[in-house]
Tab-separated table of C-alpha atoms in Angstrom:
chain	number	residue	atom	x	y	z
A	4	LEU	CA	77.908	16.145	66.846
A	5	LYS	CA	78.905	16.336	63.132
A	6	VAL	CA	79.505	20.217	62.444
A	7	LEU	CA	82.033	21.944	64.873
A	8	ALA	CA	82.815	25.673	64.250
A	9	LEU	CA	85.183	27.632	66.280
A	10	ASP	CA	86.706	31.325	66.469
A	11	VAL	CA	89.854	30.704	68.856
A	12	SER	CA	91.525	33.862	67.639
A	13	LYS	CA	90.195	35.828	70.467
A	14	TRP	CA	90.592	33.302	73.214
A	15	ASN	CA	93.248	34.508	75.636
A	16	LEU	CA	95.223	31.286	75.793
A	17	GLY	CA	98.652	30.446	75.754
A	18	LYS	CA	99.877	28.006	73.253
A	19	ASP	CA	99.553	24.829	75.798
A	20	SER	CA	95.966	25.912	76.801
A	21	PHE	CA	94.851	26.097	73.247
A	22	VAL	CA	96.202	22.550	72.190
A	23	SER	CA	94.616	21.067	75.605
A	24	ASN	CA	91.403	22.696	75.085
A	25	VAL	CA	91.099	22.127	71.118
A	26	LYS	CA	92.841	18.584	71.301
A	27	SER	CA	90.121	17.555	74.087
A	28	ILE	CA	87.004	18.992	71.907
A	29	LEU	CA	88.188	16.987	68.596
A	30	GLU	CA	89.195	13.798	70.241
A	31	ASN	CA	85.462	13.487	71.838
A	32	CYS	CA	83.877	14.419	68.473
A	33	THR	CA	85.458	11.859	66.415
A	34	LEU	CA	82.493	11.508	64.027
A	35	LEU	CA	82.667	14.830	63.039
A	36	GLU	CA	82.004	15.866	59.539
A	37	ALA	CA	82.695	19.468	59.373
A	38	VAL	CA	85.362	21.439	61.097
A	39	ALA	CA	86.026	24.871	60.804
A	40	LEU	CA	88.942	26.383	63.170
A	41	ASN	CA	89.644	30.125	63.051
A	42	CYS	CA	93.177	30.452	64.719
A	43	ALA	CA	94.307	33.581	62.988
A	44	GLY	CA	96.462	36.254	65.122
A	45	LEU	CA	97.491	33.938	67.838
A	46	VAL	CA	100.779	34.955	68.441
A	47	LYS	CA	101.720	32.235	70.921
A	48	LEU	CA	101.027	29.362	68.455
A	49	ASN	CA	104.022	27.409	67.492
A	50	ASP	CA	104.871	24.382	65.068
A	51	LYS	CA	104.420	22.338	68.310
A	52	ALA	CA	101.124	23.103	69.126
A	53	VAL	CA	100.171	22.797	65.107
A	54	SER	CA	101.395	19.491	65.095
A	55	SER	CA	99.386	18.278	68.354
A	56	LEU	CA	96.147	19.943	66.768
A	57	ALA	CA	97.013	18.073	63.282
A	58	SER	CA	97.146	14.831	65.205
A	59	ALA	CA	93.814	15.365	66.711
A	60	LEU	CA	92.355	16.282	63.573
A	61	LYS	CA	93.490	12.870	62.363
A	62	LYS	CA	91.506	11.209	64.862
A	63	THR	CA	88.184	12.611	63.257
A	64	ARG	CA	88.131	10.165	60.145
A	65	TYR	CA	85.008	11.310	58.784
A	66	ILE	CA	85.764	14.770	57.978
A	67	ARG	CA	84.475	16.049	54.643
A	68	ASP	CA	84.895	19.711	55.316
A	69	LEU	CA	87.852	21.455	56.584
A	70	SER	CA	88.589	24.884	57.175
A	71	LEU	CA	91.472	26.089	59.174
A	72	ASN	CA	92.973	29.554	59.290
A	73	LEU	CA	96.523	30.088	60.908
A	74	GLY	CA	97.344	33.254	59.413
A	75	ASP	CA	98.804	35.951	61.426
A	76	CYS	CA	100.501	33.053	63.747
A	77	PRO	CA	104.279	34.740	63.540
A	78	GLU	CA	106.005	31.674	64.957
A	79	LEU	CA	104.982	29.244	62.414
A	80	THR	CA	107.241	27.900	59.909
A	81	ASN	CA	107.425	25.284	57.025
A	82	GLU	CA	106.897	22.598	59.712
A	83	SER	CA	103.677	23.477	60.169
A	84	LEU	CA	102.805	23.670	56.639
A	85	ASN	CA	103.739	20.135	56.287
A	86	LYS	CA	101.922	18.850	59.480
A	87	ILE	CA	98.544	20.464	58.349
A	88	ALA	CA	99.081	18.906	54.544
A	89	SER	CA	99.872	15.517	55.941
A	90	CYS	CA	96.719	15.852	57.997
A	91	VAL	CA	94.706	16.488	54.727
A	92	CYS	CA	96.354	13.435	53.032
A	93	TYR	CA	95.827	11.292	56.123
A	94	LEU	CA	92.037	12.357	55.565
A	95	GLU	CA	92.145	12.192	51.767
A	96	ASP	CA	89.447	9.355	51.541
A	97	ASN	CA	86.487	11.412	52.714
A	98	LEU	CA	87.766	15.167	52.107
A	99	ILE	CA	85.746	16.852	49.697
A	100	ARG	CA	86.413	20.636	50.456
A	101	VAL	CA	89.360	22.101	52.236
A	102	GLN	CA	90.236	25.884	53.026
A	103	LEU	CA	93.256	26.653	54.386
A	104	GLY	CA	94.855	30.015	55.683
A	105	PHE	CA	98.529	30.683	56.055
A	106	GLY	CA	98.487	34.528	55.472
A	107	ASN	CA	101.544	36.901	56.950
A	108	LEU	CA	103.612	34.013	57.843
A	109	HIS	CA	106.932	35.539	57.215
A	110	LYS	CA	108.625	32.378	58.380
A	111	ILE	CA	107.498	30.367	55.263
A	112	ASN	CA	108.947	30.315	52.026
A	113	ASP	CA	109.112	28.329	48.574
A	114	LYS	CA	110.693	25.143	50.244
A	115	GLY	CA	107.539	25.265	52.381
A	116	LEU	CA	105.241	25.429	49.587
A	117	GLN	CA	106.980	23.016	47.559
A	118	SER	CA	106.747	20.068	50.444
A	119	PHE	CA	103.279	21.343	51.228
A	120	VAL	CA	101.836	20.454	48.018
A	121	ALA	CA	103.552	17.216	47.724
A	122	TYR	CA	100.883	16.029	50.211
A	123	PHE	CA	98.143	16.603	47.742
A	124	LYS	CA	99.337	14.712	44.880
A	125	GLY	CA	97.133	11.894	43.551
A	126	ASN	CA	94.390	13.090	45.682
A	127	LYS	CA	91.349	11.521	43.935
A	128	LEU	CA	88.326	12.960	45.992
A	129	LEU	CA	89.186	16.650	46.712
A	130	LYS	CA	86.612	19.067	44.618
A	131	PHE	CA	87.079	22.236	46.366
A	132	LEU	CA	90.596	23.925	47.539
A	133	SER	CA	91.316	27.383	48.759
A	134	LEU	CA	94.876	28.231	49.912
A	135	ASP	CA	95.628	31.682	51.206
A	136	PHE	CA	99.049	32.578	50.944
A	137	SER	CA	98.645	36.513	50.986
A	138	ARG	CA	101.182	39.059	52.917
A	139	ASN	CA	103.967	36.502	52.821
A	140	ILE	CA	107.237	38.165	52.142
A	141	ASN	CA	109.308	35.276	51.536
A	142	ILE	CA	107.543	33.504	48.832
A	143	THR	CA	108.467	34.065	45.247
A	144	LYS	CA	107.398	33.097	42.032
A	145	GLN	CA	109.226	29.954	42.298
A	146	GLY	CA	107.150	29.002	45.092
A	147	PHE	CA	104.120	29.540	43.191
A	148	ASP	CA	105.429	27.485	40.378
A	149	TRP	CA	106.061	24.731	42.490
A	150	LEU	CA	102.382	24.876	44.065
A	151	ILE	CA	100.598	25.189	40.598
A	152	GLU	CA	102.613	21.868	39.714
A	153	GLY	CA	101.515	20.250	42.391
A	154	LEU	CA	98.230	21.236	42.325
A	155	GLY	CA	98.003	19.638	38.588
A	156	GLN	CA	98.199	16.170	40.459
A	157	ILE	CA	94.660	16.427	42.016
A	158	ASN	CA	92.684	14.410	39.868
A	159	ASN	CA	89.005	15.738	40.446
A	160	LEU	CA	89.592	19.133	41.496
A	161	THR	CA	86.525	21.734	40.210
A	162	GLU	CA	87.274	24.548	42.200
A	163	LEU	CA	90.464	26.323	43.133
A	164	GLY	CA	90.730	29.502	45.089
A	165	LEU	CA	94.478	30.839	45.691
A	166	ASP	CA	95.282	34.041	47.161
A	167	PHE	CA	98.790	35.557	46.763
A	168	SER	CA	98.308	39.162	47.041
A	169	GLU	CA	100.700	41.285	49.149
A	170	CYS	CA	103.775	38.875	48.609
A	171	PRO	CA	106.454	41.588	47.387
A	172	LYS	CA	108.607	38.653	45.891
A	173	ILE	CA	106.227	37.490	43.408
A	174	GLY	CA	105.386	40.730	42.041
A	175	LYS	CA	102.657	42.040	40.019
A	176	GLY	CA	101.788	42.057	36.533
A	177	SER	CA	99.990	39.948	33.483
A	178	ILE	CA	100.205	36.511	33.373
A	179	LYS	CA	98.995	33.700	31.149
A	180	MET	CA	96.951	31.565	33.590
A	181	THR	CA	96.141	28.964	30.979
A	182	GLU	CA	100.060	28.450	30.911
A	183	TYR	CA	99.790	27.532	34.882
A	184	LEU	CA	96.552	26.109	35.183
A	185	GLY	CA	96.774	24.302	32.005
A	186	VAL	CA	98.661	21.595	33.630
A	187	ILE	CA	95.561	20.801	35.891
A	188	GLN	CA	93.633	17.608	34.543
A	189	HIS	CA	89.816	18.554	34.077
A	190	VAL	CA	90.816	22.241	33.082
A	191	ASP	CA	87.425	22.619	31.079
A	192	ASN	CA	85.341	21.911	34.162
A	193	LEU	CA	87.833	23.989	36.423
A	194	LYS	CA	86.663	27.549	37.945
A	195	ALA	CA	89.819	29.549	39.452
A	196	SER	CA	90.012	32.575	41.238
A	197	ILE	CA	93.734	33.530	41.764
A	198	ALA	CA	94.053	37.100	44.053
A	199	GLY	CA	97.342	39.165	43.517
A	200	PHE	CA	97.204	39.137	39.441
A	201	VAL	CA	95.859	40.142	36.282
A	202	TYR	CA	95.677	37.308	33.715
A	203	ASN	CA	94.878	36.318	30.210
A	204	LEU	CA	92.386	33.458	29.998
A	205	LYS	CA	88.912	32.792	29.068
A	206	PRO	CA	86.314	34.170	30.973
A	207	SER	CA	83.824	31.124	30.419
A	208	THR	CA	85.907	28.680	32.174
A	209	PHE	CA	87.835	30.998	34.964
A	210	TYR	CA	86.949	33.764	37.229
A	211	HIS	CA	88.749	36.165	39.403
A	212	THR	CA	88.177	37.270	43.181
A	213	LYS	CA	87.375	40.989	42.386
A	214	LYS	CA	86.257	41.121	38.881
A	215	LYS	CA	85.647	38.871	36.169
A	216	VAL	CA	88.159	38.715	32.938
């Protein structure tokens, strides 16, 4: 088995059952090249369970495509961000495409984003990165700035998607995206979409999730 896609968001499992079921699947499929897990809305999922999930993912050393949605899991904190980022860092020799969903997690904050993105610095293989931090009430512009600064250390990124929509402490308005994304190497070849902002940039280089600018 090389591809695994599981939507566990509708599973009626406690956190212990979730861990044992998913961990067992991952540990018995060590040759996986693509993994997609939708865990959104598992209200009992906590940091300990995510830590176990990350440990199981680390055993699938051949993953090139990872998609993980942990949105709407109210018990998750900055610790879960770090565990998943650490997992991505551990698998960086093969990972080319990463999509992570952390929407509507009210216990994460700017410090969490700062430590999260530190794991991505120096990554040389990652080409596509999508991060969903939408609907988070404790993320501010400082956290956004730290994230962008850290993403600037990913050497060969060619496509970036960020969602900070409905984050009330970031605010809305026009920002100069070249000021932020200009720190990212190979910027002339980078396509970027950032939901939640209106921005001023070259349409030939960047695109927006909802409309071109």
